[in-house]
Amino acid sequence: MSSFPSSIDVAIIGAGAAGLGAAHALKGTGLSSIVLEARDRLGGRAHTIQAAPDVVFDVGCGWLHSADQNSFVGIARQLDFDVNKDLPPWRERAYGKAFPQADRDAFMRAMDEFYERIAEAARSGKDASADRYLEPGNRWNPMIDAISTYVNGCELDQLSILDFDAYEDSNVNWRVRRGYGALVAAYGEQVPVALNCEVPLIDHSGKRIRIETSRGTLEADKVIVTVPTNLIAIEAIRFSPALPDKLDAARGLPLGLADKVTLALAEPEALPKEGNLRGATMRTEMGTYHIRPFGQPCIEGFFGGRFAQALEDAGDGAIAAHSIDEIVSFLGNDFRRKLKPLSESRWAHDPFARGSYSHALPGHAGKRAMLAAPVDGRLFFAGEATSPHFFSTAHGARDSGERAAREVVDVSRRGTLASES
């Protein structure tokens, strides 16, 4: 958008999946809207890059989780994005001798039994940290903890069992060949967005809401806030008057950290397509690797939690360097010459994210509903952290934006009816 308005019916803060979902839902309602985005691109934590001429890399989300219920599947069809329905490599397609089949079977049994204990404990309605349900002394506990860092962005001691149990996973996981981030960006091209528009203050003290931005001041009747919880928690965006309940909710729903790396692979035909590589490592500080996703000449690595934070803090290139060392330890020294860093995420150091996706701290499972609740019929909240059952996903974020837009429309219609009566 070339011109920046001074007045609007609805201002939407953030052009991630939630903000774009809200903007789409407001089309045709008679309410004018604009999405204000601090970045120079659409998508937020969904971001696809061309890491090499023959490698497409989703720096952020990459899987259409619960694809049989995922609203982006239909959007992909509408926008002519191919959806790949091949099974993910997480349990199957193991490669190499670093994690023998007998060990893999024992690990999967231990992890499944752990999840069953959590589900049973959650039925009591009493919250606790998930690490309490690890079997004492089980050799696989550190690896179960590592899996949590990929799934939840945090170790088990930071994870609410009630929140974890509330997530609805249909175990159907598909992908977008051109990239999930590319799909979200294409979805956003159909709505009005102001890029490079950082919002430090939302002043809702007057009759209309005043929004201070890096591109000027905007007044709106209603605002939909879709920014990550960590930005609310550190007051990167301030509210005047303050909203202590929102701060409390955001701090109970911090963004965990899940980072990714892609490495160019020379002589790729020596390795299988869509393989999984992992060692039988008895520590939480480990990566897991996806060999030749979509048959591309690369290996993707995944890191989470405190270990990902430590690698980020070590500086640019640390995730790739560790990945190469670990892969070489699995496959032999000859592989070092075959691997070259292409790109890595550093979501904790991203000033407009400060993390990857939300989890509820123990005792804070109810904070998602608190964060989602409107304020005074003028401030509305969306984002993956407000989704009751699909948090941590792009489709959960998009659907929450649609929900917030419906709330805006309902309030606006009630106001119109009241003024006419």
Short mmCIF file of C-alpha atoms in Angstrom, two decimals:
data_model
loop_
_atom_site.label_atom_id
_atom_site.label_comp_id
_atom_site.label_asym_id
_atom_site.label_seq_id
_atom_site.Cartn_x
_atom_site.Cartn_y
_atom_site.Cartn_z
CA MET A 1 0.00 0.00 0.00
CA SER A 2 1.53 3.30 -1.14
CA SER A 3 -0.66 5.75 0.81
CA PHE A 4 -1.02 5.49 4.56
CA PRO A 5 -4.48 6.34 5.93
CA SER A 6 -5.04 8.58 8.92
CA SER A 7 -8.36 6.96 9.84
CA ILE A 8 -9.78 3.46 9.48
CA ASP A 9 -12.59 1.35 10.90
CA VAL A 10 -10.38 -1.59 11.92
CA ALA A 11 -6.60 -1.65 12.29
CA ILE A 12 -4.98 -5.07 12.40
CA ILE A 13 -1.55 -5.30 14.00
CA GLY A 14 0.65 -7.95 12.40
CA ALA A 15 0.65 -9.53 8.92
CA GLY A 16 1.23 -13.09 10.03
CA ALA A 17 -1.37 -15.77 9.43
CA ALA A 18 -3.68 -14.35 12.13
CA GLY A 19 -3.66 -10.79 10.84
CA LEU A 20 -4.17 -11.92 7.27
CA GLY A 21 -7.01 -14.20 8.34
CA ALA A 22 -8.69 -11.28 10.09
CA ALA A 23 -8.28 -9.02 7.06
CA HIS A 24 -9.78 -11.63 4.74
CA ALA A 25 -12.74 -12.13 7.08
CA LEU A 26 -13.45 -8.38 7.11
CA LYS A 27 -13.70 -8.16 3.33
CA GLY A 28 -17.27 -7.50 2.26
CA THR A 29 -18.45 -6.47 5.74
CA GLY A 30 -18.56 -2.76 4.97
CA LEU A 31 -15.77 -2.09 7.48
CA SER A 32 -12.55 -0.56 6.15
CA SER A 33 -9.39 -2.23 7.41
CA ILE A 34 -5.63 -2.23 7.07
CA VAL A 35 -2.93 -4.57 8.35
CA LEU A 36 0.08 -2.88 9.94
CA GLU A 37 3.24 -4.96 9.65
CA ALA A 38 6.62 -4.08 11.14
CA ARG A 39 8.55 -6.31 8.74
CA ASP A 40 9.23 -5.65 5.07
CA ARG A 41 7.36 -8.82 4.11
CA LEU A 42 4.15 -10.74 4.75
CA GLY A 43 3.84 -13.94 6.76
CA GLY A 44 5.37 -13.32 10.17
CA ARG A 45 6.73 -16.61 11.46
CA ALA A 46 5.82 -18.25 8.14
CA HIS A 47 8.67 -17.47 5.75
CA THR A 48 9.94 -19.30 2.68
CA ILE A 49 13.24 -18.50 0.97
CA GLN A 50 15.11 -19.80 -2.04
CA ALA A 51 18.15 -21.00 -0.10
CA ALA A 52 19.86 -22.18 -3.29
CA PRO A 53 18.79 -22.46 -6.93
CA ASP A 54 17.55 -25.98 -6.24
CA VAL A 55 16.57 -25.67 -2.56
CA VAL A 56 13.36 -24.10 -1.21
CA PHE A 57 13.53 -23.66 2.56
CA ASP A 58 10.74 -22.88 5.01
CA VAL A 59 12.60 -20.85 7.62
CA GLY A 60 9.46 -20.93 9.77
CA CYS A 61 6.53 -23.34 9.77
CA GLY A 62 6.76 -26.09 7.16
CA TRP A 63 4.02 -28.62 7.89
CA LEU A 64 0.27 -28.44 7.42
CA HIS A 65 -0.44 -30.05 10.78
CA SER A 66 -3.85 -31.70 11.27
CA ALA A 67 -4.14 -31.28 7.51
CA ASP A 68 -7.59 -32.85 7.38
CA GLN A 69 -8.79 -29.90 9.49
CA ASN A 70 -6.31 -27.27 8.34
CA SER A 71 -7.88 -24.21 6.69
CA PHE A 72 -4.74 -23.54 4.67
CA VAL A 73 -5.28 -26.75 2.68
CA GLY A 74 -8.32 -25.24 0.98
CA ILE A 75 -6.50 -21.94 0.57
CA ALA A 76 -3.61 -23.78 -1.12
CA ARG A 77 -6.02 -25.29 -3.62
CA GLN A 78 -7.62 -21.90 -4.31
CA LEU A 79 -4.21 -20.31 -4.91
CA ASP A 80 -2.92 -23.25 -6.99
CA PHE A 81 -0.26 -24.39 -4.51
CA ASP A 82 0.47 -28.12 -4.71
CA VAL A 83 -0.03 -29.98 -1.43
CA ASN A 84 2.25 -32.97 -0.83
CA LYS A 85 0.60 -35.78 1.14
CA ASP A 86 3.60 -38.07 1.61
CA LEU A 87 4.07 -39.41 5.12
CA PRO A 88 6.45 -37.30 7.22
CA PRO A 89 9.76 -38.95 8.10
CA TRP A 90 9.43 -38.63 11.87
CA ARG A 91 8.77 -42.25 12.78
CA GLU A 92 9.48 -44.01 9.51
CA ARG A 93 12.31 -43.79 7.01
CA ALA A 94 15.11 -43.87 9.54
CA TYR A 95 18.54 -43.89 7.93
CA GLY A 96 21.97 -44.95 9.09
CA LYS A 97 23.32 -47.05 11.92
CA ALA A 98 23.43 -44.32 14.55
CA PHE A 99 19.98 -45.27 15.83
CA PRO A 100 19.47 -49.03 15.40
CA GLN A 101 15.97 -50.40 14.88
CA ALA A 102 15.78 -52.09 18.28
CA ASP A 103 16.68 -48.80 19.97
CA ARG A 104 14.16 -46.90 17.85
CA ASP A 105 11.43 -49.34 18.85
CA ALA A 106 12.33 -49.04 22.53
CA PHE A 107 12.39 -45.26 22.30
CA MET A 108 9.00 -45.08 20.59
CA ARG A 109 7.48 -47.35 23.24
CA ALA A 110 8.88 -45.16 26.00
CA MET A 111 7.61 -41.98 24.35
CA ASP A 112 4.13 -43.39 23.67
CA GLU A 113 3.85 -44.56 27.27
CA PHE A 114 4.93 -41.11 28.46
CA TYR A 115 2.19 -39.47 26.40
CA GLU A 116 -0.35 -41.93 27.79
CA ARG A 117 0.65 -40.97 31.35
CA ILE A 118 0.20 -37.30 30.53
CA ALA A 119 -3.25 -37.91 29.03
CA GLU A 120 -4.28 -39.88 32.10
CA ALA A 121 -2.99 -37.19 34.47
CA ALA A 122 -4.72 -34.42 32.49
CA ARG A 123 -8.09 -36.11 33.00
CA SER A 124 -7.85 -35.11 36.67
CA GLY A 125 -8.06 -31.45 35.66
CA LYS A 126 -5.03 -30.60 37.80
CA ASP A 127 -2.10 -28.96 36.06
CA ALA A 128 1.55 -29.89 36.46
CA SER A 129 4.77 -29.76 34.49
CA ALA A 130 5.13 -32.57 31.96
CA ASP A 131 8.53 -33.72 33.22
CA ARG A 132 6.81 -35.16 36.29
CA TYR A 133 5.45 -37.96 34.09
CA LEU A 134 8.76 -39.22 32.80
CA GLU A 135 9.48 -42.70 34.10
CA PRO A 136 12.26 -42.36 36.70
CA GLY A 137 15.52 -43.72 35.38
CA ASN A 138 14.29 -44.41 31.85
CA ARG A 139 17.27 -44.18 29.51
CA TRP A 140 15.17 -42.41 26.87
CA ASN A 141 14.08 -39.51 29.04
CA PRO A 142 16.61 -37.01 27.61
CA MET A 143 15.53 -37.80 24.05
CA ILE A 144 11.84 -37.52 24.99
CA ASP A 145 12.73 -34.10 26.37
CA ALA A 146 14.48 -33.24 23.10
CA ILE A 147 11.39 -34.18 21.10
CA SER A 148 9.40 -31.78 23.28
CA THR A 149 11.72 -28.96 22.24
CA TYR A 150 10.82 -29.57 18.57
CA VAL A 151 7.10 -30.03 19.22
CA ASN A 152 6.57 -27.40 21.92
CA GLY A 153 9.65 -25.21 21.67
CA CYS A 154 10.50 -25.95 25.29
CA GLU A 155 11.68 -28.67 27.63
CA LEU A 156 9.15 -30.67 29.60
CA ASP A 157 9.74 -28.78 32.85
CA GLN A 158 8.25 -25.68 31.17
CA LEU A 159 5.21 -27.43 29.70
CA SER A 160 1.67 -27.50 31.14
CA ILE A 161 0.11 -30.94 30.83
CA LEU A 162 -3.40 -29.48 30.60
CA ASP A 163 -2.40 -27.22 27.73
CA PHE A 164 -0.50 -29.99 25.96
CA ASP A 165 -3.48 -32.31 26.29
CA ALA A 166 -5.82 -29.65 24.85
CA TYR A 167 -4.00 -29.65 21.51
CA GLU A 168 -5.97 -31.53 18.86
CA ASP A 169 -3.65 -33.51 16.60
CA SER A 170 -5.20 -35.64 13.89
CA ASN A 171 -1.74 -36.97 12.97
CA VAL A 172 -2.29 -35.95 9.35
CA ASN A 173 0.67 -33.85 8.25
CA TRP A 174 1.11 -32.54 4.70
CA ARG A 175 3.43 -30.01 3.08
CA VAL A 176 3.41 -27.27 0.47
CA ARG A 177 5.96 -27.89 -2.25
CA ARG A 178 6.51 -24.18 -2.93
CA GLY A 179 6.71 -23.47 0.81
CA TYR A 180 4.21 -22.83 3.59
CA GLY A 181 5.57 -19.32 4.01
CA ALA A 182 5.10 -18.67 0.29
CA LEU A 183 1.48 -19.82 0.62
CA VAL A 184 0.81 -17.48 3.56
CA ALA A 185 2.43 -14.57 1.71
CA ALA A 186 0.32 -15.23 -1.39
CA TYR A 187 -2.78 -15.34 0.80
CA GLY A 188 -1.83 -11.91 2.14
CA GLU A 189 -1.47 -10.32 -1.27
CA GLN A 190 -5.25 -10.04 -1.47
CA VAL A 191 -5.67 -7.65 1.50
CA PRO A 192 -4.47 -4.09 2.26
CA VAL A 193 -1.17 -4.12 4.18
CA ALA A 194 1.24 -1.38 5.24
CA LEU A 195 4.76 -2.86 5.50
CA ASN A 196 7.66 -1.39 7.47
CA CYS A 197 5.06 -0.09 9.88
CA GLU A 198 6.12 -0.74 13.48
CA VAL A 199 3.55 -0.05 16.21
CA PRO A 200 4.99 0.97 19.61
CA LEU A 201 1.77 2.33 21.18
CA ILE A 202 -1.97 1.66 21.12
CA ASP A 203 -3.76 4.43 23.00
CA HIS A 204 -7.36 3.42 23.73
CA SER A 205 -8.05 6.18 26.25
CA GLY A 206 -10.15 8.31 23.90
CA LYS A 207 -13.32 7.87 21.90
CA ARG A 208 -11.27 6.50 19.03
CA ILE A 209 -8.14 4.41 19.32
CA ARG A 210 -4.90 6.18 18.44
CA ILE A 211 -2.18 3.98 17.01
CA GLU A 212 1.34 5.35 16.86
CA THR A 213 3.37 3.80 14.05
CA SER A 214 6.71 4.35 12.35
CA ARG A 215 4.75 5.66 9.36
CA GLY A 216 2.57 8.12 11.23
CA THR A 217 -0.42 8.14 13.56
CA LEU A 218 -3.59 6.27 12.67
CA GLU A 219 -7.00 6.44 14.34
CA ALA A 220 -9.34 3.46 14.36
CA ASP A 221 -12.64 2.46 15.88
CA LYS A 222 -11.37 -1.04 16.62
CA VAL A 223 -8.02 -2.82 16.70
CA ILE A 224 -7.16 -6.50 16.28
CA VAL A 225 -3.80 -7.32 17.90
CA THR A 226 -2.11 -10.41 16.47
CA VAL A 227 1.52 -10.00 17.56
CA PRO A 228 3.49 -12.80 19.29
CA THR A 229 3.08 -13.13 23.05
CA ASN A 230 6.72 -12.32 23.75
CA LEU A 231 6.27 -8.85 22.24
CA ILE A 232 3.25 -8.20 24.46
CA ALA A 233 5.08 -9.59 27.49
CA ILE A 234 8.08 -7.26 27.11
CA GLU A 235 5.79 -4.36 26.14
CA ALA A 236 7.36 -3.86 22.74
CA ILE A 237 3.83 -2.70 22.02
CA ARG A 238 2.43 -0.63 24.90
CA PHE A 239 -1.22 -0.14 25.68
CA SER A 240 -2.52 3.06 27.25
CA PRO A 241 -4.26 2.55 29.59
CA ALA A 242 -2.23 -0.53 30.47
CA LEU A 243 -3.74 -4.01 30.17
CA PRO A 244 -2.28 -6.00 33.07
CA ASP A 245 -4.46 -9.05 32.38
CA LYS A 246 -3.08 -9.27 28.85
CA LEU A 247 0.48 -8.92 30.10
CA ASP A 248 -0.13 -11.68 32.62
CA ALA A 249 -1.67 -13.95 29.99
CA ALA A 250 1.16 -13.32 27.53
CA ARG A 251 3.79 -14.05 30.16
CA GLY A 252 2.09 -17.34 30.94
CA LEU A 253 2.16 -18.25 27.23
CA PRO A 254 5.76 -17.55 26.20
CA LEU A 255 7.09 -18.38 22.78
CA GLY A 256 9.34 -21.38 22.94
CA LEU A 257 12.16 -21.80 20.46
CA ALA A 258 12.42 -24.17 17.51
CA ASP A 259 15.10 -23.39 14.94
CA LYS A 260 15.89 -24.90 11.57
CA VAL A 261 18.90 -25.11 9.30
CA THR A 262 19.37 -26.27 5.74
CA LEU A 263 22.65 -27.64 4.43
CA ALA A 264 23.51 -28.16 0.77
CA LEU A 265 24.30 -31.81 0.08
CA ALA A 266 26.81 -32.78 -2.61
CA GLU A 267 26.31 -36.17 -4.24
CA PRO A 268 22.74 -36.35 -2.91
CA GLU A 269 21.91 -39.58 -4.72
CA ALA A 270 24.01 -41.42 -2.11
CA LEU A 271 21.28 -40.73 0.48
CA PRO A 272 17.57 -41.60 0.37
CA LYS A 273 14.86 -39.05 -0.31
CA GLU A 274 12.76 -38.06 2.69
CA GLY A 275 14.97 -39.89 5.17
CA ASN A 276 15.22 -39.30 8.90
CA LEU A 277 18.57 -39.12 10.65
CA ARG A 278 18.99 -39.12 14.39
CA GLY A 279 21.38 -40.65 16.86
CA ALA A 280 20.54 -42.71 19.94
CA THR A 281 21.77 -39.75 21.93
CA MET A 282 21.26 -39.82 25.68
CA ARG A 283 21.08 -36.06 26.02
CA THR A 284 18.50 -33.38 25.30
CA GLU A 285 21.03 -31.22 23.41
CA MET A 286 20.60 -32.89 20.05
CA GLY A 287 19.32 -32.22 16.56
CA THR A 288 17.16 -34.29 14.28
CA TYR A 289 17.61 -34.26 10.52
CA HIS A 290 15.41 -34.57 7.44
CA ILE A 291 17.36 -35.94 4.49
CA ARG A 292 16.49 -34.62 1.02
CA PRO A 293 13.03 -33.14 1.67
CA PHE A 294 11.06 -33.21 -1.61
CA GLY A 295 14.13 -34.91 -3.05
CA GLN A 296 16.11 -31.66 -2.86
CA PRO A 297 19.92 -31.83 -2.55
CA CYS A 298 19.96 -30.76 1.09
CA ILE A 299 19.56 -31.87 4.69
CA GLU A 300 17.35 -29.91 7.08
CA GLY A 301 18.12 -29.88 10.79
CA PHE A 302 15.84 -29.08 13.74
CA PHE A 303 16.81 -27.77 17.18
CA GLY A 304 14.68 -26.58 20.05
CA GLY A 305 14.47 -25.22 23.57
CA ARG A 306 17.46 -24.13 25.60
CA PHE A 307 19.89 -25.81 23.23
CA ALA A 308 18.57 -23.83 20.28
CA GLN A 309 18.86 -20.68 22.38
CA ALA A 310 22.49 -21.48 23.21
CA LEU A 311 23.30 -22.08 19.54
CA GLU A 312 21.63 -18.81 18.55
CA ASP A 313 23.53 -16.95 21.24
CA ALA A 314 26.77 -18.40 19.86
CA GLY A 315 26.25 -16.32 16.72
CA ASP A 316 25.45 -16.68 13.04
CA GLY A 317 26.49 -20.03 11.65
CA ALA A 318 26.61 -21.86 14.99
CA ILE A 319 23.53 -23.96 14.23
CA ALA A 320 24.93 -25.00 10.85
CA ALA A 321 28.37 -25.77 12.29
CA HIS A 322 26.89 -27.96 15.01
CA SER A 323 24.66 -29.72 12.48
CA ILE A 324 27.58 -30.60 10.26
CA ASP A 325 29.57 -31.93 13.22
CA GLU A 326 26.64 -34.06 14.37
CA ILE A 327 25.84 -35.44 10.92
CA VAL A 328 29.50 -36.32 10.39
CA SER A 329 29.50 -38.18 13.72
CA PHE A 330 26.59 -40.28 12.39
CA LEU A 331 27.69 -40.83 8.79
CA GLY A 332 31.49 -40.57 8.83
CA ASN A 333 34.17 -37.98 8.11
CA ASP A 334 33.69 -38.22 4.36
CA PHE A 335 30.41 -36.34 4.71
CA ARG A 336 32.05 -33.16 5.95
CA ARG A 337 33.15 -32.22 2.44
CA LYS A 338 29.63 -32.90 1.12
CA LEU A 339 27.85 -30.44 3.41
CA LYS A 340 27.71 -26.66 3.06
CA PRO A 341 25.64 -24.21 5.13
CA LEU A 342 22.84 -22.48 3.23
CA SER A 343 20.51 -20.86 5.76
CA GLU A 344 19.43 -21.07 9.37
CA SER A 345 16.69 -19.50 11.44
CA ARG A 346 17.36 -17.46 14.57
CA TRP A 347 13.84 -16.78 15.82
CA ALA A 348 14.81 -15.78 19.35
CA HIS A 349 16.94 -12.99 17.92
CA ASP A 350 14.23 -11.86 15.51
CA PRO A 351 13.04 -8.52 16.98
CA PHE A 352 9.49 -9.03 15.70
CA ALA A 353 9.08 -12.58 17.02
CA ARG A 354 11.47 -13.25 19.95
CA GLY A 355 10.66 -16.96 19.63
CA SER A 356 8.88 -19.57 17.55
CA TYR A 357 5.48 -20.60 18.95
CA SER A 358 3.68 -20.52 22.26
CA HIS A 359 3.37 -23.04 25.05
CA ALA A 360 1.61 -22.64 28.38
CA LEU A 361 3.75 -22.71 31.48
CA PRO A 362 2.55 -25.12 34.18
CA GLY A 363 -0.43 -23.57 35.92
CA HIS A 364 -1.21 -21.24 33.00
CA ALA A 365 -3.29 -23.43 30.69
CA GLY A 366 -6.30 -21.12 31.03
CA LYS A 367 -4.39 -18.10 29.78
CA ARG A 368 -5.22 -18.71 26.12
CA ALA A 369 -8.85 -17.77 26.70
CA MET A 370 -7.74 -14.76 28.78
CA LEU A 371 -5.47 -13.54 25.98
CA ALA A 372 -8.23 -13.99 23.39
CA ALA A 373 -10.90 -12.06 25.31
CA PRO A 374 -11.88 -8.65 23.80
CA VAL A 375 -11.42 -5.46 25.81
CA ASP A 376 -14.23 -2.89 25.95
CA GLY A 377 -15.62 -4.04 22.61
CA ARG A 378 -12.77 -2.16 20.90
CA LEU A 379 -9.58 -4.18 21.33
CA PHE A 380 -9.54 -7.72 20.01
CA PHE A 381 -6.82 -10.34 20.16
CA ALA A 382 -5.80 -13.14 17.80
CA GLY A 383 -2.73 -15.24 17.03
CA GLU A 384 -1.74 -18.87 17.47
CA ALA A 385 -1.42 -18.37 21.23
CA THR A 386 -5.15 -17.57 21.43
CA SER A 387 -6.23 -20.77 19.66
CA PRO A 388 -7.73 -23.20 22.19
CA HIS A 389 -6.84 -26.39 20.31
CA PHE A 390 -4.53 -25.53 17.38
CA PHE A 391 -2.02 -23.26 19.11
CA SER A 392 1.54 -23.24 17.77
CA THR A 393 0.28 -23.65 14.18
CA ALA A 394 -0.25 -21.31 11.25
CA HIS A 395 -3.79 -22.52 10.67
CA GLY A 396 -4.60 -22.04 14.35
CA ALA A 397 -3.37 -18.46 13.96
CA ARG A 398 -5.35 -17.87 10.76
CA ASP A 399 -8.55 -19.27 12.26
CA SER A 400 -8.11 -17.08 15.35
CA GLY A 401 -7.87 -14.02 13.13
CA GLU A 402 -11.13 -14.99 11.48
CA ARG A 403 -12.68 -15.43 14.94
CA ALA A 404 -11.52 -11.97 16.06
CA ALA A 405 -12.92 -10.44 12.87
CA ARG A 406 -16.31 -12.03 13.57
CA GLU A 407 -16.21 -10.51 17.04
CA VAL A 408 -15.51 -7.09 15.53
CA VAL A 409 -18.40 -7.44 13.08
CA ASP A 410 -20.80 -8.61 15.79
CA VAL A 411 -19.94 -5.66 18.04
CA SER A 412 -20.19 -3.22 15.14
CA ARG A 413 -23.60 -4.52 14.13
CA ARG A 414 -24.91 -4.33 17.68
CA GLY A 415 -23.68 -0.73 17.85
CA THR A 416 -25.39 0.12 14.57
CA LEU A 417 -28.67 -1.42 15.71
CA ALA A 418 -28.49 0.42 19.03
CA SER A 419 -27.93 3.78 17.31
CA GLU A 420 -30.88 3.18 14.96
CA SER A 421 -33.31 2.20 17.70
#
